């Protein structure tokens, strides 16, 4: 997500020269990672971060960021919310930024401190996933060599998208992955175009689809459902029971 920083907060009757925007990301209650900075409006300057990855100093090292009298500029600072133990559902956090400027162009001895602005609180939300599985024998009664079709469902009842979902299905000894059928994946009934159908670790498993199979296509939105369908073949002829969880 992107923070938009406006300098000055209200237009001023005098110009601001060599503006530097200061943003200490380590002061946030949440763990975030700096991604990029951009010029949203207000001139042809090129902003860069000359600070650290967590304590940002945004400026133009070539010509400086100058704000003419009675005008404003906007800088976009894009960050990523990290996947850490700190960033749990319900955590609230805000970000503050400040700036400095020179009253005289190119004269650091004339540097002054501008205003400080604090964003409204943001709240971390997380996905909540539940998994189900349905088995359908394709030629009942089930015998050795018979085929079972499995539908694995993943429902996201949480408040945000579950990115890079990973599905691991450990087959019992009585089953092997049936590669004459191409597995399918749908999200909310729509086929996943970039889905890598062949799972890792075939034929005996554990079968792996999604991020563990170098496939980042399985992103389940809040309120959404992922369904993966595949088939397995029975490897025993004697009567008995087995479980595939």
JSON list of C-alpha atoms in Angstrom, two decimals:
[
{"chain": "A", "resi": 1, "resn": "UNK", "atom": "CA", "xyz": [0.00, 0.00, 0.00]},
{"chain": "A", "resi": 2, "resn": "UNK", "atom": "CA", "xyz": [1.06, 3.61, -0.52]},
{"chain": "A", "resi": 3, "resn": "UNK", "atom": "CA", "xyz": [1.25, 6.56, 1.85]},
{"chain": "A", "resi": 4, "resn": "UNK", "atom": "CA", "xyz": [0.63, 9.91, 0.15]},
{"chain": "A", "resi": 5, "resn": "UNK", "atom": "CA", "xyz": [2.60, 12.74, 1.71]},
{"chain": "A", "resi": 6, "resn": "UNK", "atom": "CA", "xyz": [1.64, 16.32, 0.84]},
{"chain": "A", "resi": 7, "resn": "UNK", "atom": "CA", "xyz": [4.20, 19.12, 1.35]},
{"chain": "A", "resi": 8, "resn": "UNK", "atom": "CA", "xyz": [3.39, 21.59, 2.72]},
{"chain": "A", "resi": 9, "resn": "UNK", "atom": "CA", "xyz": [0.15, 20.53, 4.40]},
{"chain": "A", "resi": 10, "resn": "UNK", "atom": "CA", "xyz": [-1.34, 23.86, 3.32]},
{"chain": "A", "resi": 11, "resn": "UNK", "atom": "CA", "xyz": [0.08, 26.17, 0.58]},
{"chain": "A", "resi": 12, "resn": "UNK", "atom": "CA", "xyz": [2.58, 28.72, 1.89]},
{"chain": "A", "resi": 13, "resn": "UNK", "atom": "CA", "xyz": [3.25, 32.28, 0.65]},
{"chain": "A", "resi": 14, "resn": "UNK", "atom": "CA", "xyz": [7.00, 31.60, 0.36]},
{"chain": "A", "resi": 15, "resn": "UNK", "atom": "CA", "xyz": [8.84, 28.88, -1.60]},
{"chain": "A", "resi": 16, "resn": "UNK", "atom": "CA", "xyz": [10.36, 25.79, 0.04]},
{"chain": "A", "resi": 17, "resn": "UNK", "atom": "CA", "xyz": [13.74, 24.67, -1.30]},
{"chain": "A", "resi": 18, "resn": "UNK", "atom": "CA", "xyz": [15.58, 21.35, -1.05]},
{"chain": "A", "resi": 19, "resn": "UNK", "atom": "CA", "xyz": [12.75, 19.55, 0.71]},
{"chain": "A", "resi": 20, "resn": "UNK", "atom": "CA", "xyz": [13.55, 16.31, 2.56]},
{"chain": "A", "resi": 21, "resn": "UNK", "atom": "CA", "xyz": [10.76, 14.04, 3.84]},
{"chain": "A", "resi": 22, "resn": "UNK", "atom": "CA", "xyz": [11.51, 11.98, 6.95]},
{"chain": "A", "resi": 23, "resn": "UNK", "atom": "CA", "xyz": [9.59, 8.78, 7.72]},
{"chain": "A", "resi": 24, "resn": "UNK", "atom": "CA", "xyz": [10.72, 6.36, 10.45]},
{"chain": "A", "resi": 25, "resn": "UNK", "atom": "CA", "xyz": [9.04, 3.06, 9.57]},
{"chain": "A", "resi": 26, "resn": "UNK", "atom": "CA", "xyz": [10.60, 1.33, 12.58]},
{"chain": "A", "resi": 27, "resn": "UNK", "atom": "CA", "xyz": [8.38, 3.48, 14.82]},
{"chain": "A", "resi": 28, "resn": "UNK", "atom": "CA", "xyz": [5.23, 1.79, 13.49]},
{"chain": "A", "resi": 29, "resn": "UNK", "atom": "CA", "xyz": [3.47, -0.76, 15.67]},
{"chain": "A", "resi": 30, "resn": "UNK", "atom": "CA", "xyz": [3.36, -3.04, 12.61]},
{"chain": "A", "resi": 31, "resn": "UNK", "atom": "CA", "xyz": [6.28, -4.54, 10.69]},
{"chain": "A", "resi": 32, "resn": "UNK", "atom": "CA", "xyz": [6.44, -2.98, 7.23]},
{"chain": "A", "resi": 33, "resn": "UNK", "atom": "CA", "xyz": [9.03, -3.04, 4.47]},
{"chain": "A", "resi": 34, "resn": "UNK", "atom": "CA", "xyz": [9.95, -0.11, 2.21]},
{"chain": "A", "resi": 35, "resn": "UNK", "atom": "CA", "xyz": [9.24, -0.87, -1.44]},
{"chain": "A", "resi": 36, "resn": "UNK", "atom": "CA", "xyz": [9.55, 2.35, -3.46]},
{"chain": "A", "resi": 37, "resn": "UNK", "atom": "CA", "xyz": [9.03, 6.10, -3.60]},
{"chain": "A", "resi": 38, "resn": "UNK", "atom": "CA", "xyz": [7.46, 8.10, -6.41]},
{"chain": "A", "resi": 39, "resn": "UNK", "atom": "CA", "xyz": [6.68, 11.64, -7.53]},
{"chain": "A", "resi": 40, "resn": "UNK", "atom": "CA", "xyz": [2.89, 11.86, -7.53]},
{"chain": "A", "resi": 41, "resn": "UNK", "atom": "CA", "xyz": [2.57, 15.55, -8.40]},
{"chain": "A", "resi": 42, "resn": "UNK", "atom": "CA", "xyz": [4.19, 18.94, -8.17]},
{"chain": "A", "resi": 43, "resn": "UNK", "atom": "CA", "xyz": [7.21, 19.03, -10.47]},
{"chain": "A", "resi": 44, "resn": "UNK", "atom": "CA", "xyz": [9.85, 17.09, -12.40]},
{"chain": "A", "resi": 45, "resn": "UNK", "atom": "CA", "xyz": [12.07, 16.14, -9.46]},
{"chain": "A", "resi": 46, "resn": "UNK", "atom": "CA", "xyz": [13.05, 12.51, -8.85]},
{"chain": "A", "resi": 47, "resn": "UNK", "atom": "CA", "xyz": [12.68, 11.31, -5.25]},
{"chain": "A", "resi": 48, "resn": "UNK", "atom": "CA", "xyz": [15.05, 8.71, -3.81]},
{"chain": "A", "resi": 49, "resn": "UNK", "atom": "CA", "xyz": [15.58, 7.29, -0.35]},
{"chain": "A", "resi": 50, "resn": "UNK", "atom": "CA", "xyz": [18.97, 8.33, 0.99]},
{"chain": "A", "resi": 51, "resn": "UNK", "atom": "CA", "xyz": [18.25, 6.99, 4.46]},
{"chain": "A", "resi": 52, "resn": "UNK", "atom": "CA", "xyz": [18.00, 3.38, 5.58]},
{"chain": "A", "resi": 53, "resn": "UNK", "atom": "CA", "xyz": [15.42, 0.70, 4.75]},
{"chain": "A", "resi": 54, "resn": "UNK", "atom": "CA", "xyz": [13.47, 1.60, 7.90]},
{"chain": "A", "resi": 55, "resn": "UNK", "atom": "CA", "xyz": [14.39, 5.25, 8.55]},
{"chain": "A", "resi": 56, "resn": "UNK", "atom": "CA", "xyz": [13.57, 6.95, 5.28]},
{"chain": "A", "resi": 57, "resn": "UNK", "atom": "CA", "xyz": [14.99, 10.23, 4.04]},
{"chain": "A", "resi": 58, "resn": "UNK", "atom": "CA", "xyz": [13.31, 11.16, 0.75]},
{"chain": "A", "resi": 59, "resn": "UNK", "atom": "CA", "xyz": [14.97, 13.83, -1.40]},
{"chain": "A", "resi": 60, "resn": "UNK", "atom": "CA", "xyz": [16.22, 14.63, -4.89]},
{"chain": "A", "resi": 61, "resn": "UNK", "atom": "CA", "xyz": [20.01, 14.35, -4.75]},
{"chain": "A", "resi": 62, "resn": "UNK", "atom": "CA", "xyz": [20.43, 16.13, -8.08]},
{"chain": "A", "resi": 63, "resn": "UNK", "atom": "CA", "xyz": [18.45, 19.35, -8.19]},
{"chain": "A", "resi": 64, "resn": "UNK", "atom": "CA", "xyz": [16.56, 19.13, -4.92]},
{"chain": "A", "resi": 65, "resn": "UNK", "atom": "CA", "xyz": [12.80, 19.12, -4.37]},
{"chain": "A", "resi": 66, "resn": "UNK", "atom": "CA", "xyz": [11.55, 22.70, -4.59]},
{"chain": "A", "resi": 67, "resn": "UNK", "atom": "CA", "xyz": [8.00, 23.82, -3.88]},
{"chain": "A", "resi": 68, "resn": "UNK", "atom": "CA", "xyz": [7.01, 27.18, -5.40]},
{"chain": "A", "resi": 69, "resn": "UNK", "atom": "CA", "xyz": [5.07, 29.68, -3.29]},
{"chain": "A", "resi": 70, "resn": "UNK", "atom": "CA", "xyz": [1.38, 28.85, -2.90]},
{"chain": "A", "resi": 71, "resn": "UNK", "atom": "CA", "xyz": [1.84, 25.34, -4.28]},
{"chain": "A", "resi": 72, "resn": "UNK", "atom": "CA", "xyz": [2.14, 21.80, -2.94]},
{"chain": "A", "resi": 73, "resn": "UNK", "atom": "CA", "xyz": [3.81, 18.55, -3.94]},
{"chain": "A", "resi": 74, "resn": "UNK", "atom": "CA", "xyz": [2.81, 14.95, -3.30]},
{"chain": "A", "resi": 75, "resn": "UNK", "atom": "CA", "xyz": [5.17, 12.04, -2.68]},
{"chain": "A", "resi": 76, "resn": "UNK", "atom": "CA", "xyz": [4.06, 8.40, -2.65]},
{"chain": "A", "resi": 77, "resn": "UNK", "atom": "CA", "xyz": [5.86, 6.01, -0.30]},
{"chain": "A", "resi": 78, "resn": "UNK", "atom": "CA", "xyz": [4.93, 2.40, -0.98]},
{"chain": "A", "resi": 79, "resn": "UNK", "atom": "CA", "xyz": [5.47, -0.20, 1.75]},
{"chain": "A", "resi": 80, "resn": "UNK", "atom": "CA", "xyz": [4.62, -3.87, 2.24]},
{"chain": "A", "resi": 81, "resn": "UNK", "atom": "CA", "xyz": [3.06, -5.29, 5.38]},
{"chain": "A", "resi": 82, "resn": "UNK", "atom": "CA", "xyz": [5.39, -8.14, 6.39]},
{"chain": "A", "resi": 83, "resn": "UNK", "atom": "CA", "xyz": [4.20, -11.64, 7.26]},
{"chain": "A", "resi": 84, "resn": "UNK", "atom": "CA", "xyz": [5.47, -11.67, 10.86]},
{"chain": "A", "resi": 85, "resn": "UNK", "atom": "CA", "xyz": [4.19, -12.75, 14.26]},
{"chain": "A", "resi": 86, "resn": "UNK", "atom": "CA", "xyz": [3.72, -9.07, 15.13]},
{"chain": "A", "resi": 87, "resn": "UNK", "atom": "CA", "xyz": [1.25, -8.43, 12.32]},
{"chain": "A", "resi": 88, "resn": "UNK", "atom": "CA", "xyz": [-1.75, -10.32, 13.68]},
{"chain": "A", "resi": 89, "resn": "UNK", "atom": "CA", "xyz": [-5.42, -9.64, 12.98]},
{"chain": "A", "resi": 90, "resn": "UNK", "atom": "CA", "xyz": [-6.73, -6.65, 14.93]},
{"chain": "A", "resi": 91, "resn": "UNK", "atom": "CA", "xyz": [-3.37, -4.85, 15.27]},
{"chain": "A", "resi": 92, "resn": "UNK", "atom": "CA", "xyz": [-3.77, -1.11, 14.65]},
{"chain": "A", "resi": 93, "resn": "UNK", "atom": "CA", "xyz": [-0.95, 1.14, 13.50]},
{"chain": "A", "resi": 94, "resn": "UNK", "atom": "CA", "xyz": [-0.37, 4.66, 12.22]},
{"chain": "A", "resi": 95, "resn": "UNK", "atom": "CA", "xyz": [2.49, 6.35, 10.41]},
{"chain": "A", "resi": 96, "resn": "UNK", "atom": "CA", "xyz": [3.88, 9.83, 10.90]},
{"chain": "A", "resi": 97, "resn": "UNK", "atom": "CA", "xyz": [6.10, 11.84, 8.57]},
{"chain": "A", "resi": 98, "resn": "UNK", "atom": "CA", "xyz": [7.81, 15.21, 8.75]},
{"chain": "A", "resi": 99, "resn": "UNK", "atom": "CA", "xyz": [9.92, 17.34, 6.46]},
{"chain": "A", "resi": 100, "resn": "UNK", "atom": "CA", "xyz": [12.69, 19.90, 6.37]},
{"chain": "A", "resi": 101, "resn": "UNK", "atom": "CA", "xyz": [13.40, 22.59, 3.80]},
{"chain": "A", "resi": 102, "resn": "UNK", "atom": "CA", "xyz": [15.79, 25.41, 3.07]},
{"chain": "A", "resi": 103, "resn": "UNK", "atom": "CA", "xyz": [14.57, 29.00, 3.13]},
{"chain": "A", "resi": 104, "resn": "UNK", "atom": "CA", "xyz": [17.38, 29.84, 0.67]},
{"chain": "A", "resi": 105, "resn": "UNK", "atom": "CA", "xyz": [17.94, 27.60, -2.33]},
{"chain": "A", "resi": 106, "resn": "UNK", "atom": "CA", "xyz": [21.04, 25.42, -1.87]},
{"chain": "A", "resi": 107, "resn": "UNK", "atom": "CA", "xyz": [21.88, 26.90, 1.54]},
{"chain": "A", "resi": 108, "resn": "UNK", "atom": "CA", "xyz": [21.74, 24.19, 4.22]},
{"chain": "A", "resi": 109, "resn": "UNK", "atom": "CA", "xyz": [22.42, 26.82, 6.82]},
{"chain": "A", "resi": 110, "resn": "UNK", "atom": "CA", "xyz": [18.92, 28.15, 6.21]},
{"chain": "A", "resi": 111, "resn": "UNK", "atom": "CA", "xyz": [17.28, 24.78, 6.88]},
{"chain": "A", "resi": 112, "resn": "UNK", "atom": "CA", "xyz": [13.98, 24.85, 8.75]},
{"chain": "A", "resi": 113, "resn": "UNK", "atom": "CA", "xyz": [11.66, 22.17, 10.10]},
{"chain": "A", "resi": 114, "resn": "UNK", "atom": "CA", "xyz": [8.26, 21.78, 8.49]},
{"chain": "A", "resi": 115, "resn": "UNK", "atom": "CA", "xyz": [5.14, 20.17, 9.92]},
{"chain": "A", "resi": 116, "resn": "UNK", "atom": "CA", "xyz": [4.47, 16.65, 11.16]},
{"chain": "A", "resi": 117, "resn": "UNK", "atom": "CA", "xyz": [1.46, 14.67, 9.99]},
{"chain": "A", "resi": 118, "resn": "UNK", "atom": "CA", "xyz": [0.04, 11.39, 11.35]},
{"chain": "A", "resi": 119, "resn": "UNK", "atom": "CA", "xyz": [-2.17, 9.03, 9.35]},
{"chain": "A", "resi": 120, "resn": "UNK", "atom": "CA", "xyz": [-5.43, 7.61, 10.69]},
{"chain": "A", "resi": 121, "resn": "UNK", "atom": "CA", "xyz": [-5.10, 4.16, 12.25]},
{"chain": "A", "resi": 122, "resn": "UNK", "atom": "CA", "xyz": [-5.03, 1.14, 9.94]},
{"chain": "A", "resi": 123, "resn": "UNK", "atom": "CA", "xyz": [-6.05, -2.32, 11.15]},
{"chain": "A", "resi": 124, "resn": "UNK", "atom": "CA", "xyz": [-4.43, -5.61, 10.15]},
{"chain": "A", "resi": 125, "resn": "UNK", "atom": "CA", "xyz": [-6.84, -8.24, 8.82]},
{"chain": "A", "resi": 126, "resn": "UNK", "atom": "CA", "xyz": [-6.01, -11.86, 8.07]},
{"chain": "A", "resi": 127, "resn": "UNK", "atom": "CA", "xyz": [-7.49, -14.71, 6.05]},
{"chain": "A", "resi": 128, "resn": "UNK", "atom": "CA", "xyz": [-9.07, -17.68, 7.84]},
{"chain": "A", "resi": 129, "resn": "UNK", "atom": "CA", "xyz": [-8.89, -20.92, 5.89]},
{"chain": "A", "resi": 130, "resn": "UNK", "atom": "CA", "xyz": [-10.83, -24.15, 6.34]},
{"chain": "A", "resi": 131, "resn": "UNK", "atom": "CA", "xyz": [-10.18, -27.27, 4.29]},
{"chain": "A", "resi": 132, "resn": "UNK", "atom": "CA", "xyz": [-12.59, -29.97, 3.15]},
{"chain": "A", "resi": 133, "resn": "UNK", "atom": "CA", "xyz": [-12.32, -33.05, 0.98]},
{"chain": "A", "resi": 134, "resn": "UNK", "atom": "CA", "xyz": [-14.87, -35.12, -0.95]},
{"chain": "A", "resi": 135, "resn": "UNK", "atom": "CA", "xyz": [-14.15, -38.56, -2.47]},
{"chain": "A", "resi": 136, "resn": "UNK", "atom": "CA", "xyz": [-16.16, -39.90, -5.42]},
{"chain": "A", "resi": 137, "resn": "UNK", "atom": "CA", "xyz": [-15.45, -43.46, -6.69]},
{"chain": "A", "resi": 138, "resn": "UNK", "atom": "CA", "xyz": [-15.87, -43.30, -10.46]},
{"chain": "A", "resi": 139, "resn": "UNK", "atom": "CA", "xyz": [-16.78, -47.00, -10.88]},
{"chain": "A", "resi": 140, "resn": "UNK", "atom": "CA", "xyz": [-18.43, -48.30, -7.72]},
{"chain": "A", "resi": 141, "resn": "UNK", "atom": "CA", "xyz": [-18.09, -50.74, -6.11]},
{"chain": "A", "resi": 142, "resn": "UNK", "atom": "CA", "xyz": [-14.45, -49.81, -5.58]},
{"chain": "A", "resi": 143, "resn": "UNK", "atom": "CA", "xyz": [-11.92, -52.50, -6.57]},
{"chain": "A", "resi": 144, "resn": "UNK", "atom": "CA", "xyz": [-8.21, -52.72, -7.26]},
{"chain": "A", "resi": 145, "resn": "UNK", "atom": "CA", "xyz": [-7.28, -50.43, -10.14]},
{"chain": "A", "resi": 146, "resn": "UNK", "atom": "CA", "xyz": [-10.38, -48.36, -9.58]},
{"chain": "A", "resi": 147, "resn": "UNK", "atom": "CA", "xyz": [-10.29, -44.59, -9.78]},
{"chain": "A", "resi": 148, "resn": "UNK", "atom": "CA", "xyz": [-11.35, -42.16, -7.06]},
{"chain": "A", "resi": 149, "resn": "UNK", "atom": "CA", "xyz": [-11.90, -38.50, -7.81]},
{"chain": "A", "resi": 150, "resn": "UNK", "atom": "CA", "xyz": [-11.07, -36.13, -4.96]},
{"chain": "A", "resi": 151, "resn": "UNK", "atom": "CA", "xyz": [-12.24, -32.54, -4.58]},
{"chain": "A", "resi": 152, "resn": "UNK", "atom": "CA", "xyz": [-10.18, -30.51, -2.11]},
{"chain": "A", "resi": 153, "resn": "UNK", "atom": "CA", "xyz": [-11.91, -27.29, -1.03]},
{"chain": "A", "resi": 154, "resn": "UNK", "atom": "CA", "xyz": [-10.32, -24.32, 0.72]},
{"chain": "A", "resi": 155, "resn": "UNK", "atom": "CA", "xyz": [-12.74, -21.69, 2.04]},
{"chain": "A", "resi": 156, "resn": "UNK", "atom": "CA", "xyz": [-11.53, -18.26, 3.14]},
{"chain": "A", "resi": 157, "resn": "UNK", "atom": "CA", "xyz": [-13.88, -16.94, 5.81]},
{"chain": "A", "resi": 158, "resn": "UNK", "atom": "CA", "xyz": [-11.44, -14.24, 6.96]},
{"chain": "A", "resi": 159, "resn": "UNK", "atom": "CA", "xyz": [-11.25, -10.57, 6.14]},
{"chain": "A", "resi": 160, "resn": "UNK", "atom": "CA", "xyz": [-8.45, -10.53, 3.56]},
{"chain": "A", "resi": 161, "resn": "UNK", "atom": "CA", "xyz": [-7.05, -12.44, 0.59]},
{"chain": "A", "resi": 162, "resn": "UNK", "atom": "CA", "xyz": [-4.99, -15.57, 1.29]},
{"chain": "A", "resi": 163, "resn": "UNK", "atom": "CA", "xyz": [-2.03, -15.23, -1.08]},
{"chain": "A", "resi": 164, "resn": "UNK", "atom": "CA", "xyz": [0.12, -18.09, -2.39]},
{"chain": "A", "resi": 165, "resn": "UNK", "atom": "CA", "xyz": [-1.97, -20.87, -0.88]},
{"chain": "A", "resi": 166, "resn": "UNK", "atom": "CA", "xyz": [-0.15, -24.21, -0.58]},
{"chain": "A", "resi": 167, "resn": "UNK", "atom": "CA", "xyz": [-2.01, -27.54, -0.72]},
{"chain": "A", "resi": 168, "resn": "UNK", "atom": "CA", "xyz": [-0.33, -30.72, 0.58]},
{"chain": "A", "resi": 169, "resn": "UNK", "atom": "CA", "xyz": [-2.19, -34.03, 0.23]},
{"chain": "A", "resi": 170, "resn": "UNK", "atom": "CA", "xyz": [-0.53, -37.11, 1.71]},
{"chain": "A", "resi": 171, "resn": "UNK", "atom": "CA", "xyz": [-1.79, -40.28, 0.02]},
{"chain": "A", "resi": 172, "resn": "UNK", "atom": "CA", "xyz": [-2.17, -43.56, 1.91]},
{"chain": "A", "resi": 173, "resn": "UNK", "atom": "CA", "xyz": [-0.17, -46.57, 0.72]},
{"chain": "A", "resi": 174, "resn": "UNK", "atom": "CA", "xyz": [-3.28, -47.92, -1.01]},
{"chain": "A", "resi": 175, "resn": "UNK", "atom": "CA", "xyz": [-3.42, -45.02, -3.49]},
{"chain": "A", "resi": 176, "resn": "UNK", "atom": "CA", "xyz": [-1.26, -43.52, -6.21]},
{"chain": "A", "resi": 177, "resn": "UNK", "atom": "CA", "xyz": [-1.78, -40.26, -8.09]},
{"chain": "A", "resi": 178, "resn": "UNK", "atom": "CA", "xyz": [-3.55, -40.98, -11.42]},
{"chain": "A", "resi": 179, "resn": "UNK", "atom": "CA", "xyz": [-1.75, -38.99, -14.10]},
{"chain": "A", "resi": 180, "resn": "UNK", "atom": "CA", "xyz": [-4.15, -39.85, -16.93]},
{"chain": "A", "resi": 181, "resn": "UNK", "atom": "CA", "xyz": [-6.39, -37.14, -15.49]},
{"chain": "A", "resi": 182, "resn": "UNK", "atom": "CA", "xyz": [-5.26, -33.49, -15.43]},
{"chain": "A", "resi": 183, "resn": "UNK", "atom": "CA", "xyz": [-6.11, -31.82, -12.12]},
{"chain": "A", "resi": 184, "resn": "UNK", "atom": "CA", "xyz": [-8.14, -28.60, -12.20]},
{"chain": "A", "resi": 185, "resn": "UNK", "atom": "CA", "xyz": [-8.30, -25.59, -9.93]},
{"chain": "A", "resi": 186, "resn": "UNK", "atom": "CA", "xyz": [-11.11, -23.06, -9.68]},
{"chain": "A", "resi": 187, "resn": "UNK", "atom": "CA", "xyz": [-11.59, -20.03, -7.46]},
{"chain": "A", "resi": 188, "resn": "UNK", "atom": "CA", "xyz": [-15.22, -19.06, -6.97]},
{"chain": "A", "resi": 189, "resn": "UNK", "atom": "CA", "xyz": [-16.08, -21.33, -9.90]},
{"chain": "A", "resi": 190, "resn": "UNK", "atom": "CA", "xyz": [-13.64, -19.71, -12.33]},
{"chain": "A", "resi": 191, "resn": "UNK", "atom": "CA", "xyz": [-10.70, -21.77, -13.64]},
{"chain": "A", "resi": 192, "resn": "UNK", "atom": "CA", "xyz": [-7.29, -20.55, -12.43]},
{"chain": "A", "resi": 193, "resn": "UNK", "atom": "CA", "xyz": [-5.56, -19.71, -15.69]},
{"chain": "A", "resi": 194, "resn": "UNK", "atom": "CA", "xyz": [-1.94, -20.01, -14.50]},
{"chain": "A", "resi": 195, "resn": "UNK", "atom": "CA", "xyz": [-2.49, -23.08, -12.32]},
{"chain": "A", "resi": 196, "resn": "UNK", "atom": "CA", "xyz": [0.32, -25.65, -12.40]},
{"chain": "A", "resi": 197, "resn": "UNK", "atom": "CA", "xyz": [-1.78, -28.80, -12.63]},
{"chain": "A", "resi": 198, "resn": "UNK", "atom": "CA", "xyz": [0.87, -31.46, -12.11]},
{"chain": "A", "resi": 199, "resn": "UNK", "atom": "CA", "xyz": [1.67, -31.60, -8.40]},
{"chain": "A", "resi": 200, "resn": "UNK", "atom": "CA", "xyz": [5.08, -32.13, -6.87]},
{"chain": "A", "resi": 201, "resn": "UNK", "atom": "CA", "xyz": [6.04, -35.58, -5.53]},
{"chain": "A", "resi": 202, "resn": "UNK", "atom": "CA", "xyz": [3.94, -37.73, -7.85]},
{"chain": "A", "resi": 203, "resn": "UNK", "atom": "CA", "xyz": [2.84, -40.49, -7.91]},
{"chain": "A", "resi": 204, "resn": "UNK", "atom": "CA", "xyz": [3.09, -41.53, -4.26]},
{"chain": "A", "resi": 205, "resn": "UNK", "atom": "CA", "xyz": [2.93, -38.09, -2.69]},
{"chain": "A", "resi": 206, "resn": "UNK", "atom": "CA", "xyz": [2.62, -36.12, -0.65]},
{"chain": "A", "resi": 207, "resn": "UNK", "atom": "CA", "xyz": [1.06, -34.23, -3.54]},
{"chain": "A", "resi": 208, "resn": "UNK", "atom": "CA", "xyz": [1.82, -30.50, -3.48]},
{"chain": "A", "resi": 209, "resn": "UNK", "atom": "CA", "xyz": [0.03, -27.74, -5.38]},
{"chain": "A", "resi": 210, "resn": "UNK", "atom": "CA", "xyz": [0.51, -23.99, -5.05]},
{"chain": "A", "resi": 211, "resn": "UNK", "atom": "CA", "xyz": [3.46, -22.14, -3.57]},
{"chain": "A", "resi": 212, "resn": "UNK", "atom": "CA", "xyz": [5.27, -25.35, -2.61]},
{"chain": "A", "resi": 213, "resn": "UNK", "atom": "CA", "xyz": [5.13, -26.29, -6.29]},
{"chain": "A", "resi": 214, "resn": "UNK", "atom": "CA", "xyz": [6.56, -22.90, -7.39]},
{"chain": "A", "resi": 215, "resn": "UNK", "atom": "CA", "xyz": [3.03, -21.82, -8.36]},
{"chain": "A", "resi": 216, "resn": "UNK", "atom": "CA", "xyz": [1.81, -18.47, -7.02]},
{"chain": "A", "resi": 217, "resn": "UNK", "atom": "CA", "xyz": [-1.56, -18.55, -8.76]},
{"chain": "A", "resi": 218, "resn": "UNK", "atom": "CA", "xyz": [-3.66, -19.79, -5.83]},
{"chain": "A", "resi": 219, "resn": "UNK", "atom": "CA", "xyz": [-4.82, -16.54, -4.20]},
{"chain": "A", "resi": 220, "resn": "UNK", "atom": "CA", "xyz": [-8.16, -16.99, -2.43]},
{"chain": "A", "resi": 221, "resn": "UNK", "atom": "CA", "xyz": [-10.07, -13.73, -1.81]},
{"chain": "A", "resi": 222, "resn": "UNK", "atom": "CA", "xyz": [-12.01, -13.05, 1.37]},
{"chain": "A", "resi": 223, "resn": "UNK", "atom": "CA", "xyz": [-15.25, -15.01, 1.18]},
{"chain": "A", "resi": 224, "resn": "UNK", "atom": "CA", "xyz": [-13.87, -17.10, -1.69]},
{"chain": "A", "resi": 225, "resn": "UNK", "atom": "CA", "xyz": [-13.44, -20.79, -2.28]},
{"chain": "A", "resi": 226, "resn": "UNK", "atom": "CA", "xyz": [-10.63, -22.70, -3.99]},
{"chain": "A", "resi": 227, "resn": "UNK", "atom": "CA", "xyz": [-11.44, -26.17, -5.37]},
{"chain": "A", "resi": 228, "resn": "UNK", "atom": "CA", "xyz": [-8.76, -28.56, -6.64]},
{"chain": "A", "resi": 229, "resn": "UNK", "atom": "CA", "xyz": [-9.91, -31.76, -8.32]},
{"chain": "A", "resi": 230, "resn": "UNK", "atom": "CA", "xyz": [-7.59, -34.70, -8.96]},
{"chain": "A", "resi": 231, "resn": "UNK", "atom": "CA", "xyz": [-7.80, -38.48, -9.25]},
{"chain": "A", "resi": 232, "resn": "UNK", "atom": "CA", "xyz": [-6.06, -41.40, -7.57]},
{"chain": "A", "resi": 233, "resn": "UNK", "atom": "CA", "xyz": [-5.91, -45.10, -8.40]},
{"chain": "A", "resi": 234, "resn": "UNK", "atom": "CA", "xyz": [-6.44, -47.94, -5.92]},
{"chain": "A", "resi": 235, "resn": "UNK", "atom": "CA", "xyz": [-3.34, -50.14, -5.59]},
{"chain": "A", "resi": 236, "resn": "UNK", "atom": "CA", "xyz": [-4.74, -53.11, -3.62]},
{"chain": "A", "resi": 237, "resn": "UNK", "atom": "CA", "xyz": [-7.06, -55.98, -4.55]},
{"chain": "A", "resi": 238, "resn": "UNK", "atom": "CA", "xyz": [-7.87, -57.41, -1.14]},
{"chain": "A", "resi": 239, "resn": "UNK", "atom": "CA", "xyz": [-10.94, -56.13, 0.67]},
{"chain": "A", "resi": 240, "resn": "UNK", "atom": "CA", "xyz": [-10.18, -53.48, 3.26]},
{"chain": "A", "resi": 241, "resn": "UNK", "atom": "CA", "xyz": [-10.50, -49.86, 4.19]},
{"chain": "A", "resi": 242, "resn": "UNK", "atom": "CA", "xyz": [-8.19, -46.85, 3.87]},
{"chain": "A", "resi": 243, "resn": "UNK", "atom": "CA", "xyz": [-8.34, -43.15, 4.58]},
{"chain": "A", "resi": 244, "resn": "UNK", "atom": "CA", "xyz": [-7.09, -40.23, 2.50]},
{"chain": "A", "resi": 245, "resn": "UNK", "atom": "CA", "xyz": [-7.00, -37.03, 4.56]}
]
